[in-house]
C-alpha cells in the first residue's frame, strides 16, 4: 500500500470537518524541494485525519530553517531559541498536560547546542512528540557542518572536509533511561512519514522521531539526494509502523522487535554507514510521563484551602510569646 | 550574684567546630529570645567546606544573634559576647574582625590542659592576646559539667549551652524547658528528659559560674511576629503570590528557597522542578508561564549568567516571568556563600539588545515575603520580566516581622479558555501604554506563535524598520507607565541636609540605623532606599538636590579616589551610583566595599561622620 | 548620445529575485569601479529567507554600490539609480525607503506584456507610482537582448548587466572584459567567450538605449588599496594579530569571519574549531589562551548571552581573551541579519559581579583589520578580556582602504618553558598597576591552579575580606592604567561650537559625513567617535564642555521626549548616552533609531539642522 | 593479588625520584571518608609509579566537591565553572597536545549541567583522561538529587523521594561515536582504582573513567555505603584492567570483550539495577584523537613564512588599478 504524493493529495479531498486549511497559516517559506514541506504536510494530514482541534495543539521549536515550522502550522506555537525548544516544552507540558504538544528542531538545534536538553528531556519522558528534521547541516546559517554531517562534509567551516565521524542520534538516545519511543523516517517518504507521525502522536510519553530531511540547497547529496536509491531498511513488527516504501527502489524489510533494547541498539549502531533503519526502533508505552509522575503527588486544592494552608504554615514560623 | 545589667541590646555568638552543635544551640536560643519578646536578627556562621578539619580556623560554625529591646533590621555591629567551643573557632571570629574590643568570651577551659601541648599553647595565646586587647575571658569547665549529665557531652552540649545562656540573659528556665520540649515533641520520652536535664544543668552551671548576668528587655506592643530567613520568606511569598511551579537548578545561596518550597509545595498544588541546568530552568518557567501556569525561577550570579539569553526571549515575547537572584560574591564563582550586591548592572543590562525589564530589590526579610506577590502582579499586568534581587545577607539572616495576613488575591483561579473574538491579536498594544492582553493556548480562534524575532501586533515575524521601532517602543513604554504609578522613595530623616546616603536592597537596615545614630548626634544626614531600580521611581533628582552631597553606600566594589592611577575621569563607581549619575546627572559619590559580609551600622556611621567632616572642612576653606 | 554627466558620486543598486544574479553583477561591477579608481562602499541586499518565493517583495536580493570620486566611509544616502530585474524587487526597495525621489530606474520591460495579467498590472502600478513621485523609469528589453547572445538568459544576465553599466558609467569596455576574463580564468574557453559576448552585448545595448550616461571621476593619488568586508578584515586582522585558533559556533552575522578563516587558517598553522555551542566555544578559547596558544572567539548577540559566565571566569582568572561580537538587531533573536548597536551595555555589564574588561569598537572596515592586533596586545599585556564590538554594517559592507603593511610583531614565537624562579606567583600583582606575569603550564616549579573563586597572589582560594577587596582592586586598577595610556579622542571639526555629535563604532562614516555637510553650511557642529568604551579615554568631559549641546547618535533605541508617558525622569536613553552621562555628568542627549539598516548621512544631517535650529530658538527666547 | 590500603602505603615507601609529596600541595580538604581522598591518592600513586613530571600535568575541573581536585594535586590546574571543564580541556588539548591532561568532574557537573560538553567531547576524542567522581548526589551544594541518583532518593529538592530512574552514564557514553575508552571503578577499591587510572592514563584518546564515589555525608547509603557488600562484578579480559577485588566480599569475575560494542552495551544496560561492572567496558585504541586529526592538516610555518603568506593573501583583495 505504497502511496505517492499524489495519492495523498487525493486523500486530502475527502470531506471532514477540519480540512487541511484548518491547520495552515501562510504558504511555508522554505526552499523548493525542502524536506520541511513534506514533513509539514504529513503532520497536517495526520492532524486532519485525527480531527485534532487546532487550538489544542502547541508547537514549540528552536531556531533554524526547521524551526520555522510553527509559523506555518495553524496552532499555538513558540519559536524559542537555538537549542532551547525542549525546556520550553517541558514547561508547557507541566503547565498544561491536556494540550497536545509537538516539539520541532533541527539537527544542529537538537544535537549540537541543544544536546543537554535532548538528553535530559528524553529521560523526563514528557508527553510530547519530538520531531528532529535532520538535514545533516546547518541550513539557516548557510552551510556549516553539523554533528550528524558525514565525515568529509565540505561546508563553510570545514572547507577541506569535516573531521569527525557523525554523531549517531539513535544510538545515543537508546542509551538514555526512560526512553519510550524512538522512530526514524524520511521527508521524501510521505506515506511512511505520516504513519510514523501518527504512531508518535498517539504515544503517551516522549515520541522521538528523527526525520531524515532533504536540503537541496545546502546538502543536496545527503541521503542520495533523497532519491529512489536511498539505502534504507524498513523495520517491521506487529505494533510497529506500517511499511510504506514510497519511491524507494530497493529497501529491504526486516523483522524487528521494538520492545527489545538490545535489538534496537544493534539496529541503530553504525546506521549511517550501513542502511538507515526506517520505522519504530524502540517502543515502551509503559514508561510513565513526567507530568503524570509529578502530578500524582500534587494535591488539588482550591483558593480557600490554599490560603488556609498558607496561614497554617505561617504559624510554624510564628513566635507568639 | 550581682544585679543583672540592663542592656538595650546584645550581640551573642555561639561558635564551635562544624557539626558540634553551635548552630543548633544558636537557633534554639534565638527562638527563645524571640518568644520572650526580643527584637532579633540572626546570622549563620558557615564554614566554606562541607567538613573542614576540626579544631581549625576554617571549621568555625555557629550562629550570631543580635537580641534587642527594639525591632531589629540588620545584624548590627561588633559582637559583645561569644560562647566558643574551642579557641580556633574563637580565633576565626577574631580574624574576620567580628568581635568588639571589650567582648566577653565564654570558653571551655578543657583545652588549657589538653594532652596536645600545641593546643594548650595556642589556647593560651589566643586568650592572652584577646585579653590584651580589652576582652574579658571567662574560662569555664563546660564540657566537664556537661559530661556529668550525659554520656555523650559532644552531643549534649548544644542544649547545655541553651540553658547556660538562659541563665546569663535571665530567661525563665521553665519557659525555656517547655519551648525545648516542644521542639523534641516527637522524640521518645527519654530523649526529651535528657534534654530537659541538659538545659537545667546548663542553667545551674550559669548560676554557679557567672558573676554577672544581663537583661535585654522585650519589645512592647508588637503585633504577632514570625521569624524566618529571607529564602523562607521568598518561598512563602511565592505561595502567597500564587506560584505553582518553581523551576530551578541548585546554587548557593539561592537553593534553600527551593528546599523550603520542595518541602511543602506539593501540598499547595505546586511543584519544584530541578532542571538539568539554569538554562533549562528558566526555559521551563517561561514555557509554563506562556501556557498559563504561574512559574518562577530562582538562582544566583552564575545561574543568572546562564539565563541571559532566555531572559531576553521573555522580554521579546512579553511572557510574564519573575526571576529571583539571591546575590552572592562575584565575579565568576567569587565568594559563593557570601554577600555582595554586584549583580545590579547584570540584572539591568545583561541582555544583548534593548530589553526593558523591571528590577526590584527587597530591603528586609519581611519584604522578601511581600515582594513576591507584587512582582508577579507587575510581571503579569505588564507582560514583563521582573528580576528580584535578594542577597546572601537576607537569605541566611533571620528576622522577626509582623505575621503576614494571607489574602487570596493572587492565588490562581481556573483558566478562562473561552474562544477569543475574531481578529484578536497577541500583541494588541495600546499605543499609549504598550500594554496588551495575553492569549493563552487552548483558546479557540486565538492561535498565534510567540517568537524572539521582531514581530508585529499579530505576532508575525517582521523585518521592516517601522515594525522594529514600534516593538521596541511598546516594550520600553511599559516601563514609563509603571514608573508613572510609583511613589517617590521615602526619605529617612529630614528632606534636606548635608548628606544623603542612598542604598538599595539588604543594606537598608544597617544604613538607616547608622543614619539614625548620626542624626542623634545632630548630623544633617538622611537616607533613601531604592526598591525599584528599573524603572527608577520619580522624585529622585529633586530629592538629591536638597542635599549638599549624595552618595551611595553599597556592598560593591568601587575605585577609591587617591589610589594610584585613579582619577576623576577613570574612576569606576559602584553599581547603583552609575545608574543614579546617569539618571540624575547629580554628582553622586559612592562608598563601596566587598568584604563578603553585611555592612555594620558602625562602619556606615563612620563614613557619615567623615563625609560630613569633609563637607565642613571644604566649606571652611 | 549626449555628453556624459560628471558626478561626484552615485549610488547604484542592482536587484533581482534571490539567485538570479544581481549579487554577482553587483560585486563584479563594484570591483570594476574599484579598479578604475573610484571610492567605494558596497552593501549586500539579502533576503531574510534562504529561498523566498520568486517575484515577491521578500525575494529581493542584490547589491548597493556607492561609487565616488573621493574615499568613501559609509553606504551613503538614498539610491540614485536602480537596475531591477522585476518590479517586485524594485517595490521592496521602495518599501524600505531606500530610493531617492528622483531615482532612475532601469527595468526589464518584459513584465509589461507578461502572460499573467496580474503581473502586468502590478508592474504598471509600481512604475506609475514611482514616476508620480518624481522617478525616471527606463523600461528596456533587457531579457530579450540578452537572449540573443545566450540560450539561458536567466544565467547570463549578470554579465550583460555588467556590460550595460560599464557603458552607463563610461568604464572602458576592454578593461571590463579583461577584468571579467580574470574572474573566469579557470573556466573552459567557451565559458569565457560566452561571458565576453555578454559583456559586450550589454555594452552595446547601453549604447543603443541610453540617452544619457555618467562619469564618476577616479580618486587621485591614493596608496595601494584593498577591498573587503569587515568580517574578512577581522579574519585577516586575526592572522596579523598572531591568533592560531578561532573557536566559534555559527551565528549570523558573525559566521562569515570564521568562514574566511576556515578557508585558509590551516595554511597559517591555525585552525577553526566549531564547538558544540557558544559556551563551549569560549571555553575552548580560554583553555587555549591559558595554555599559551592565542585563541579568539567570534559571535553575535545571542552567542554573547551564552558566553556571559565564561567571560566572567576570564576576568577572574586574568586569562587573556579577545571576544569579537558582530552585533545584529536585538533583543533576543531580533533582526538577525540586520545592523544595530544594542550590545554595548551587554558588553560592559553582562557579567554578574564586578568584572572589569576592555570594550572597544572598530569604526570602519579598515579598523576591523587593525583593531585585532591591538586587541590581542592589550588582552595579553593586561591579562584582560577584550570585547571587540563590530556590527552587521561593517561585516557585510565592502570598503576600499590602504593595503595594510604586514609586520611580524604579533606573530607567535616558540613558548618559553624554562623553569620559573622559586616562589614565583601566578598573580604577582604590581600593587600600583595590578599587572602581573602569566605562568604557562609546562614550566617547572610554576605549578598553580586557576580558579574563578576569589584567590590570593599565589592563586590560592581565599575567603577573607581583605583578599577579596584586593583582588577586585587589582583587576579594576588595570583599566585605570590602560586609560592613562589612551589619547583623548579626536574631534572632527572645531574644538568648540554649538553641537557635538558623539558616536561609536560603524556609524562614524555616516555621522562624520553628515557633520561635514553641516559644517559646509556654516553650522557649528563637530563630531567625536569613541573607540574605547571601557575604559573611556581621557578628555571627554573637557571636550563636551566646549559645546552648547552634546548628543549621541546611535543605532539604538531610546525613548523620545514628547511621547506619551515619557518624562525627563523616566526617559530611557540610548546606550552610549547612558555611559557618557554617568561618566561626565554632562546632560548628553541622544538620537537613536533601530531601522535595521545603517544610518544615512542625510538623516544625521537632518538631525543636526534641527538641533541647531532648536538651540537658536531657545537662545532667541 | 588484591591489595589493601595498607599494602599501598607500603608500596609508597619504595624509593624513586618523584615521591608522593611531589604530587601533593596541601592536605585535601574533603570530609573524612570522602571518596575523593582515595581517588586523589590512587592518581598520585599512579603518577609517582610512572614518574610523571608534575609540571607536565594539567588538571582541569568543573565546580563541586570533586572539582576541588586540582587544588590538592601538585600540577597545573584550572578549576573552571560548573559543568564546563571539558571545553577548557578541549582548548588545552588543542593548544598544547604535549601536556598530560586530566579532567575531573562530579556527576552533576558532568552529566547534568555539563551534559552537552560530555556528549561532544567524547565524540571529539580529545587526548585526556576524564574522571567523573560519581557520588550520585550534589554534594557541594548540600544534597540535591543528581541525574545518577537512584529513584526515590530523598534530597533537599526531592524531600519525598526523587521521581526518575537514574541516567546511566555508561549506556549513554556507549552510544556516542568515536568513543575509545570507557571504564568504571570505585573509590573504596584503591588497587582497582589505581590500575584503572593507569590504564586510562596510558590510553591515547579520551579515557572516560567513572569512579563510584563514597559521600558519607550526603549519600551514605549509596553503593551499600561503599562496603564489602557492594554488588560489583569485575570484567576480565587480556587487555583489560587487572581484577583486584579489594574489600569486596563477593564480586563475580566475568569475561568481557571490551572491543565489542554490543557486549559493552549489554554490560552497561541496567547496571544500576543489577551488578555494577568494574573494569574496562569499552576500548578502541585506534580512534584518532582530535588534535592528531586537526594538526595532521595544519601547516607548520615560521613567523617569516606566515608574514609572507599573509601578504600574499592581502594581494587577493588588492584593487590595484
Ligand atoms: C545562541 C545561538 N547561536 C547560534 C545561532 C545561529 N543559528 C541559527 S540556526 C542555526 C543552526 C541551524 O541548523 P539546524 O539546527 O540543523 O537547523 P536547519 O536550519 O538545518 O533546519 C544556528 C547556528 C542562534 N540563532 N542562536
Ligand atoms: C552555573 C552554576 N550553577 C550552579 C552552581 C552550584 N553548584 C556548585 S557545585 C554543584 C553540584 C555539585 O554536584 P556534583 O557535580 O555531583 O559534585 P560533587 O559536589 O557531588 O562532587 C552545583 C549545583 C554553580 N557553581 N554554578
Ligand atoms: S536551506 Fe535547506 S533546510 Fe533551509 S529551507 Fe532551504 S532546503 Fe530547507
Ligand atoms: S560532602 Fe561528600 S563529596 Fe563532598 S567532601 Fe564531603 S564526603 Fe566528599
Ligand atoms: Mg540542519
Ligand atoms: Mg556529585
CSV table of C-alpha atoms in Angstrom, one decimal, chain C residues 67-183:
chain,number,residue,atom,x,y,z
C,67,UNK,CA,30.9,54.9,-6.1
C,68,UNK,CA,32.6,58.1,-5.6
C,69,UNK,CA,35.3,60.5,-6.7
C,70,UNK,CA,36.6,60.5,-3.2
C,71,UNK,CA,37.3,57.9,-0.5
C,72,UNK,CA,34.1,56.6,1.0
C,73,UNK,CA,33.4,55.8,4.6
C,74,UNK,CA,29.8,54.6,4.6
C,75,UNK,CA,26.9,53.5,2.4
C,76,UNK,CA,25.6,57.0,1.8
C,77,UNK,CA,22.1,58.3,1.4
C,78,UNK,CA,19.3,57.4,-1.0
C,79,UNK,CA,19.9,55.4,-4.1
C,80,UNK,CA,20.3,57.3,-7.4
C,81,UNK,CA,19.9,54.5,-9.9
C,82,UNK,CA,18.4,51.1,-9.7
C,83,UNK,CA,18.7,48.2,-12.2
C,84,UNK,CA,15.7,46.0,-11.3
C,85,UNK,CA,15.2,42.6,-12.8
C,86,UNK,CA,11.5,42.8,-11.9
C,87,UNK,CA,9.0,45.2,-10.4
C,88,UNK,CA,8.7,43.3,-7.0
C,89,UNK,CA,12.4,43.6,-6.4
C,90,UNK,CA,12.0,47.3,-7.1
C,91,UNK,CA,9.0,47.6,-4.9
C,92,UNK,CA,10.8,46.1,-2.0
C,93,UNK,CA,13.4,48.9,-2.3
C,94,UNK,CA,10.7,51.5,-2.5
C,95,UNK,CA,9.1,50.0,0.6
C,96,UNK,CA,12.2,50.1,2.7
C,97,UNK,CA,12.6,53.8,1.7
C,98,UNK,CA,16.0,53.2,0.0
C,99,UNK,CA,15.4,55.2,-3.2
C,100,UNK,CA,15.9,58.9,-3.9
C,101,UNK,CA,12.7,60.7,-5.1
C,102,UNK,CA,14.5,61.4,-8.4
C,103,UNK,CA,15.8,57.9,-8.8
C,104,UNK,CA,16.5,56.5,-12.2
C,105,UNK,CA,15.1,53.0,-12.6
C,106,UNK,CA,16.3,50.7,-15.4
C,107,UNK,CA,13.9,47.8,-15.6
C,108,UNK,CA,13.2,44.9,-17.9
C,109,UNK,CA,10.1,45.7,-19.9
C,110,UNK,CA,9.2,42.0,-20.4
C,111,UNK,CA,6.8,42.2,-17.5
C,112,UNK,CA,4.7,44.8,-19.2
C,113,UNK,CA,3.5,42.1,-21.6
C,114,UNK,CA,3.7,39.1,-19.3
C,115,UNK,CA,1.2,36.3,-19.7
C,116,UNK,CA,-0.1,36.8,-16.2
C,117,UNK,CA,-2.3,39.9,-16.3
C,118,UNK,CA,-1.8,40.3,-12.5
C,119,UNK,CA,1.9,40.8,-13.1
C,120,UNK,CA,1.4,43.3,-15.9
C,121,UNK,CA,-0.9,45.2,-13.7
C,122,UNK,CA,1.4,45.4,-10.7
C,123,UNK,CA,4.3,46.2,-13.0
C,124,UNK,CA,2.5,49.2,-14.3
C,125,UNK,CA,1.3,50.2,-10.9
C,126,UNK,CA,4.7,50.2,-9.3
C,127,UNK,CA,6.3,52.1,-12.2
C,128,UNK,CA,3.5,54.6,-12.4
C,129,UNK,CA,3.6,55.4,-8.7
C,130,UNK,CA,7.3,55.8,-8.9
C,131,UNK,CA,7.1,58.2,-11.8
C,132,UNK,CA,4.4,60.2,-10.0
C,133,UNK,CA,6.8,60.7,-7.1
C,134,UNK,CA,9.5,62.0,-9.4
C,135,UNK,CA,11.4,59.0,-10.5
C,136,UNK,CA,12.6,58.4,-14.1
C,137,UNK,CA,11.8,55.0,-15.5
C,138,UNK,CA,13.8,53.5,-18.3
C,139,UNK,CA,11.9,50.4,-19.5
C,140,UNK,CA,14.2,48.4,-21.6
C,141,UNK,CA,14.1,44.9,-23.3
C,142,UNK,CA,16.9,43.6,-21.3
C,143,UNK,CA,16.0,39.9,-21.2
C,144,UNK,CA,15.2,39.9,-24.9
C,145,UNK,CA,18.5,41.4,-25.8
C,146,UNK,CA,20.3,39.1,-23.5
C,147,UNK,CA,18.6,36.1,-25.0
C,148,UNK,CA,20.1,37.0,-28.4
C,149,UNK,CA,23.6,36.2,-27.0
C,150,UNK,CA,22.9,33.2,-24.8
C,151,UNK,CA,20.4,30.3,-24.6
C,152,UNK,CA,19.9,30.8,-20.9
C,153,UNK,CA,19.3,34.5,-20.5
C,154,UNK,CA,18.5,33.9,-16.8
C,155,UNK,CA,22.0,32.8,-16.2
C,156,UNK,CA,23.7,35.2,-18.5
C,157,UNK,CA,22.0,38.4,-17.3
C,158,UNK,CA,24.5,39.2,-14.6
C,159,UNK,CA,27.4,39.8,-17.1
C,160,UNK,CA,25.1,41.5,-19.6
C,161,UNK,CA,24.2,44.0,-16.8
C,162,UNK,CA,27.9,44.5,-16.0
C,163,UNK,CA,28.4,45.4,-19.6
C,164,UNK,CA,25.4,47.7,-19.6
C,165,UNK,CA,26.5,49.5,-16.5
C,166,UNK,CA,30.1,49.8,-17.9
C,167,UNK,CA,28.5,51.7,-20.8
C,168,UNK,CA,26.3,53.8,-18.5
C,169,UNK,CA,29.2,54.8,-16.3
C,170,UNK,CA,31.7,55.1,-19.2
C,171,UNK,CA,34.0,52.4,-18.0
C,172,UNK,CA,36.4,51.2,-20.6
C,173,UNK,CA,34.9,48.1,-22.3
C,174,UNK,CA,38.3,46.4,-22.8
C,175,UNK,CA,39.3,46.9,-19.2
C,176,UNK,CA,36.0,45.4,-18.1
C,177,UNK,CA,36.4,42.5,-20.4
C,178,UNK,CA,39.9,41.7,-19.3
C,179,UNK,CA,38.8,42.0,-15.6
C,180,UNK,CA,36.0,39.6,-16.1
C,181,UNK,CA,38.3,37.3,-18.1
C,182,UNK,CA,40.4,37.2,-14.9
C,183,UNK,CA,37.5,36.1,-12.8
